[in-house]
Amino acid sequence: MKQLTTILCALLVSGSAFSQSTWTADKTHSKIGFNVTHMAISEVEGTFKDYDVKVTSKADDFNGANVEF
């Protein structure tokens, strides 16, 4: 019985730790780029090759989310 109580307490504590969700960018399937138009004559395009993205949210609707870029 003591072992069962210990397991249940561990699950409750770990469940509260997972109430926060964290997402990171998958660099294999992601692209961050830009496009600049100069005097409506020419366009310059570019991409960022090295970047890190991390989004942490406590709510399901991203209300009050922390975004690190």
CSV table of N, CA and C in Angstrom, one decimal:
chain,number,residue,atom,x,y,z
A,1,MET,N,0.8,-1.2,0.0
A,1,MET,CA,0.0,0.0,0.0
A,1,MET,C,0.9,1.3,0.0
A,2,LYS,N,2.0,1.2,0.7
A,2,LYS,CA,2.9,2.3,0.8
A,2,LYS,C,3.5,2.6,-0.6
A,3,GLN,N,3.8,1.6,-1.3
A,3,GLN,CA,4.4,1.7,-2.7
A,3,GLN,C,3.3,2.4,-3.6
A,4,LEU,N,2.1,2.0,-3.5
A,4,LEU,CA,1.0,2.5,-4.3
A,4,LEU,C,0.8,4.0,-4.0
A,5,THR,N,0.9,4.4,-2.8
A,5,THR,CA,0.7,5.8,-2.4
A,5,THR,C,1.9,6.6,-2.9
A,6,THR,N,3.1,6.1,-2.9
A,6,THR,CA,4.2,6.7,-3.4
A,6,THR,C,4.1,7.0,-4.9
A,7,ILE,N,3.7,5.9,-5.6
A,7,ILE,CA,3.5,6.1,-7.1
A,7,ILE,C,2.4,7.1,-7.4
A,8,LEU,N,1.3,7.1,-6.7
A,8,LEU,CA,0.2,8.1,-6.9
A,8,LEU,C,0.7,9.5,-6.7
A,9,CYS,N,1.5,9.7,-5.6
A,9,CYS,CA,2.0,11.0,-5.3
A,9,CYS,C,3.0,11.5,-6.4
A,10,ALA,N,3.8,10.6,-6.9
A,10,ALA,CA,4.7,10.9,-8.0
A,10,ALA,C,4.0,11.3,-9.3
A,11,LEU,N,2.9,10.6,-9.6
A,11,LEU,CA,2.1,10.9,-10.7
A,11,LEU,C,1.4,12.3,-10.6
A,12,LEU,N,0.9,12.6,-9.4
A,12,LEU,CA,0.3,13.9,-9.2
A,12,LEU,C,1.3,15.0,-9.4
A,13,VAL,N,2.5,14.8,-8.8
A,13,VAL,CA,3.5,15.9,-8.9
A,13,VAL,C,4.0,16.0,-10.3
A,14,SER,N,4.2,14.9,-11.1
A,14,SER,CA,4.6,15.0,-12.4
A,14,SER,C,3.5,15.6,-13.3
A,15,GLY,N,2.2,15.4,-13.0
A,15,GLY,CA,1.1,15.9,-13.8
A,15,GLY,C,1.1,17.4,-13.7
A,16,SER,N,1.4,18.0,-12.5
A,16,SER,CA,1.4,19.4,-12.4
A,16,SER,C,2.6,20.0,-13.1
A,17,ALA,N,3.7,19.3,-13.2
A,17,ALA,CA,4.8,19.8,-13.9
A,17,ALA,C,4.6,19.9,-15.4
A,18,PHE,N,3.7,19.0,-16.0
A,18,PHE,CA,3.4,19.0,-17.4
A,18,PHE,C,2.3,19.9,-17.8
A,19,SER,N,1.8,20.8,-16.9
A,19,SER,CA,0.7,21.7,-17.2
A,19,SER,C,1.2,22.8,-18.2
A,20,GLN,N,2.5,22.9,-18.3
A,20,GLN,CA,3.1,23.9,-19.1
A,20,GLN,C,3.6,23.2,-20.4
A,21,SER,N,3.3,23.7,-21.6
A,21,SER,CA,3.7,23.1,-22.8
A,21,SER,C,4.8,23.9,-23.5
A,22,THR,N,5.8,23.3,-24.1
A,22,THR,CA,6.9,23.9,-24.8
A,22,THR,C,7.0,23.4,-26.2
A,23,TRP,N,7.1,24.3,-27.1
A,23,TRP,CA,7.3,23.9,-28.5
A,23,TRP,C,8.6,24.5,-29.0
A,24,THR,N,9.3,23.8,-29.9
A,24,THR,CA,10.4,24.3,-30.6
A,24,THR,C,10.3,24.1,-32.1
A,25,ALA,N,11.0,24.9,-32.9
A,25,ALA,CA,10.9,24.8,-34.3
A,25,ALA,C,11.7,23.6,-34.8
A,26,ASP,N,11.1,22.9,-35.8
A,26,ASP,CA,11.7,21.8,-36.4
A,26,ASP,C,12.5,22.3,-37.6
A,27,LYS,N,13.8,22.5,-37.5
A,27,LYS,CA,14.6,23.2,-38.6
A,27,LYS,C,14.6,22.4,-39.9
A,28,THR,N,14.3,21.1,-39.9
A,28,THR,CA,14.3,20.4,-41.1
A,28,THR,C,13.1,20.8,-42.0
A,29,HIS,N,12.0,21.1,-41.3
A,29,HIS,CA,10.7,21.4,-42.0
A,29,HIS,C,10.3,22.9,-41.9
A,30,SER,N,11.2,23.8,-41.4
A,30,SER,CA,10.9,25.2,-41.2
A,30,SER,C,11.8,26.0,-42.0
A,31,LYS,N,11.3,27.2,-42.4
A,31,LYS,CA,12.1,28.2,-43.1
A,31,LYS,C,11.7,29.6,-42.6
A,32,ILE,N,12.7,30.4,-42.3
A,32,ILE,CA,12.4,31.8,-41.9
A,32,ILE,C,13.1,32.7,-42.9
A,33,GLY,N,12.3,33.5,-43.6
A,33,GLY,CA,12.9,34.3,-44.6
A,33,GLY,C,12.3,35.7,-44.7
A,34,PHE,N,12.8,36.5,-45.6
A,34,PHE,CA,12.3,37.9,-45.7
A,34,PHE,C,12.3,38.3,-47.2
A,35,ASN,N,11.6,39.3,-47.5
A,35,ASN,CA,11.4,39.8,-48.9
A,35,ASN,C,11.4,41.3,-48.8
A,36,VAL,N,12.3,42.0,-49.5
A,36,VAL,CA,12.3,43.5,-49.4
A,36,VAL,C,12.1,44.0,-50.8
A,37,THR,N,11.2,44.9,-51.0
A,37,THR,CA,11.0,45.6,-52.3
A,37,THR,C,11.6,47.0,-52.2
A,38,HIS,N,12.4,47.3,-53.2
A,38,HIS,CA,13.1,48.6,-53.2
A,38,HIS,C,12.5,49.5,-54.4
A,39,MET,N,11.8,50.5,-54.0
A,39,MET,CA,11.2,51.5,-54.9
A,39,MET,C,10.4,50.8,-56.0
A,40,ALA,N,9.7,49.7,-55.7
A,40,ALA,CA,8.8,49.0,-56.6
A,40,ALA,C,9.5,48.6,-57.9
A,41,ILE,N,10.9,48.5,-57.8
A,41,ILE,CA,11.6,48.1,-59.0
A,41,ILE,C,12.2,46.7,-58.8
A,42,SER,N,12.9,46.5,-57.7
A,42,SER,CA,13.6,45.3,-57.5
A,42,SER,C,13.2,44.7,-56.2
A,43,GLU,N,13.3,43.4,-56.1
A,43,GLU,CA,13.0,42.6,-54.9
A,43,GLU,C,14.2,41.8,-54.5
A,44,VAL,N,14.5,41.8,-53.2
A,44,VAL,CA,15.6,41.0,-52.6
A,44,VAL,C,15.0,40.0,-51.6
A,45,GLU,N,15.3,38.8,-51.8
A,45,GLU,CA,14.9,37.7,-50.9
A,45,GLU,C,16.1,37.1,-50.1
A,46,GLY,N,15.8,36.7,-48.9
A,46,GLY,CA,16.9,36.1,-48.1
A,46,GLY,C,16.3,35.2,-47.1
A,47,THR,N,17.1,34.3,-46.5
A,47,THR,CA,16.7,33.4,-45.5
A,47,THR,C,17.7,33.4,-44.3
A,48,PHE,N,17.2,33.0,-43.2
A,48,PHE,CA,18.1,32.9,-42.0
A,48,PHE,C,18.4,31.4,-41.9
A,49,LYS,N,19.7,31.1,-41.9
A,49,LYS,CA,20.1,29.7,-41.8
A,49,LYS,C,20.2,29.1,-40.4
A,50,ASP,N,20.6,30.0,-39.4
A,50,ASP,CA,20.7,29.5,-38.0
A,50,ASP,C,19.8,30.3,-37.2
A,51,TYR,N,18.9,29.6,-36.5
A,51,TYR,CA,17.9,30.3,-35.6
A,51,TYR,C,17.4,29.3,-34.6
A,52,ASP,N,16.9,29.8,-33.5
A,52,ASP,CA,16.2,29.0,-32.5
A,52,ASP,C,14.9,29.6,-32.1
A,53,VAL,N,13.9,28.8,-32.0
A,53,VAL,CA,12.5,29.3,-31.7
A,53,VAL,C,12.0,28.4,-30.6
A,54,LYS,N,11.5,29.0,-29.5
A,54,LYS,CA,10.9,28.3,-28.4
A,54,LYS,C,9.7,29.0,-27.9
A,55,VAL,N,8.6,28.3,-27.8
A,55,VAL,CA,7.3,28.9,-27.4
A,55,VAL,C,6.8,28.1,-26.2
A,56,THR,N,6.6,28.8,-25.1
A,56,THR,CA,6.2,28.1,-23.8
A,56,THR,C,4.8,28.7,-23.4
A,57,SER,N,3.8,27.9,-23.2
A,57,SER,CA,2.5,28.3,-22.9
A,57,SER,C,1.9,27.5,-21.8
A,58,LYS,N,1.2,28.1,-20.9
A,58,LYS,CA,0.5,27.4,-19.8
A,58,LYS,C,-1.0,27.2,-20.2
A,59,ALA,N,-1.5,28.0,-21.2
A,59,ALA,CA,-2.9,27.8,-21.6
A,59,ALA,C,-2.9,27.2,-23.0
A,60,ASP,N,-4.0,26.5,-23.3
A,60,ASP,CA,-4.2,25.9,-24.6
A,60,ASP,C,-4.3,26.8,-25.8
A,61,ASP,N,-4.8,28.1,-25.5
A,61,ASP,CA,-5.0,29.1,-26.5
A,61,ASP,C,-3.8,30.0,-26.7
A,62,PHE,N,-2.7,29.7,-26.1
A,62,PHE,CA,-1.4,30.5,-26.1
A,62,PHE,C,-1.6,31.9,-25.5
A,63,ASN,N,-2.6,32.1,-24.6
A,63,ASN,CA,-2.8,33.3,-23.9
A,63,ASN,C,-1.7,33.4,-22.9
A,64,GLY,N,-0.9,34.5,-23.0
A,64,GLY,CA,0.2,34.7,-22.0
A,64,GLY,C,1.4,33.8,-22.4
A,65,ALA,N,1.5,33.4,-23.6
A,65,ALA,CA,2.7,32.6,-24.0
A,65,ALA,C,4.0,33.4,-24.0
A,66,ASN,N,5.1,32.7,-23.8
A,66,ASN,CA,6.4,33.3,-23.8
A,66,ASN,C,7.0,32.8,-25.1
A,67,VAL,N,7.4,33.7,-26.0
A,67,VAL,CA,8.1,33.4,-27.3
A,67,VAL,C,9.5,33.8,-27.3
A,68,GLU,N,10.4,32.9,-27.5
A,68,GLU,CA,11.8,33.3,-27.6
A,68,GLU,C,12.3,33.0,-29.0
A,69,PHE,N,12.9,34.0,-29.7
A,69,PHE,CA,13.3,33.8,-31.1
A,69,PHE,C,14.7,34.3,-31.2
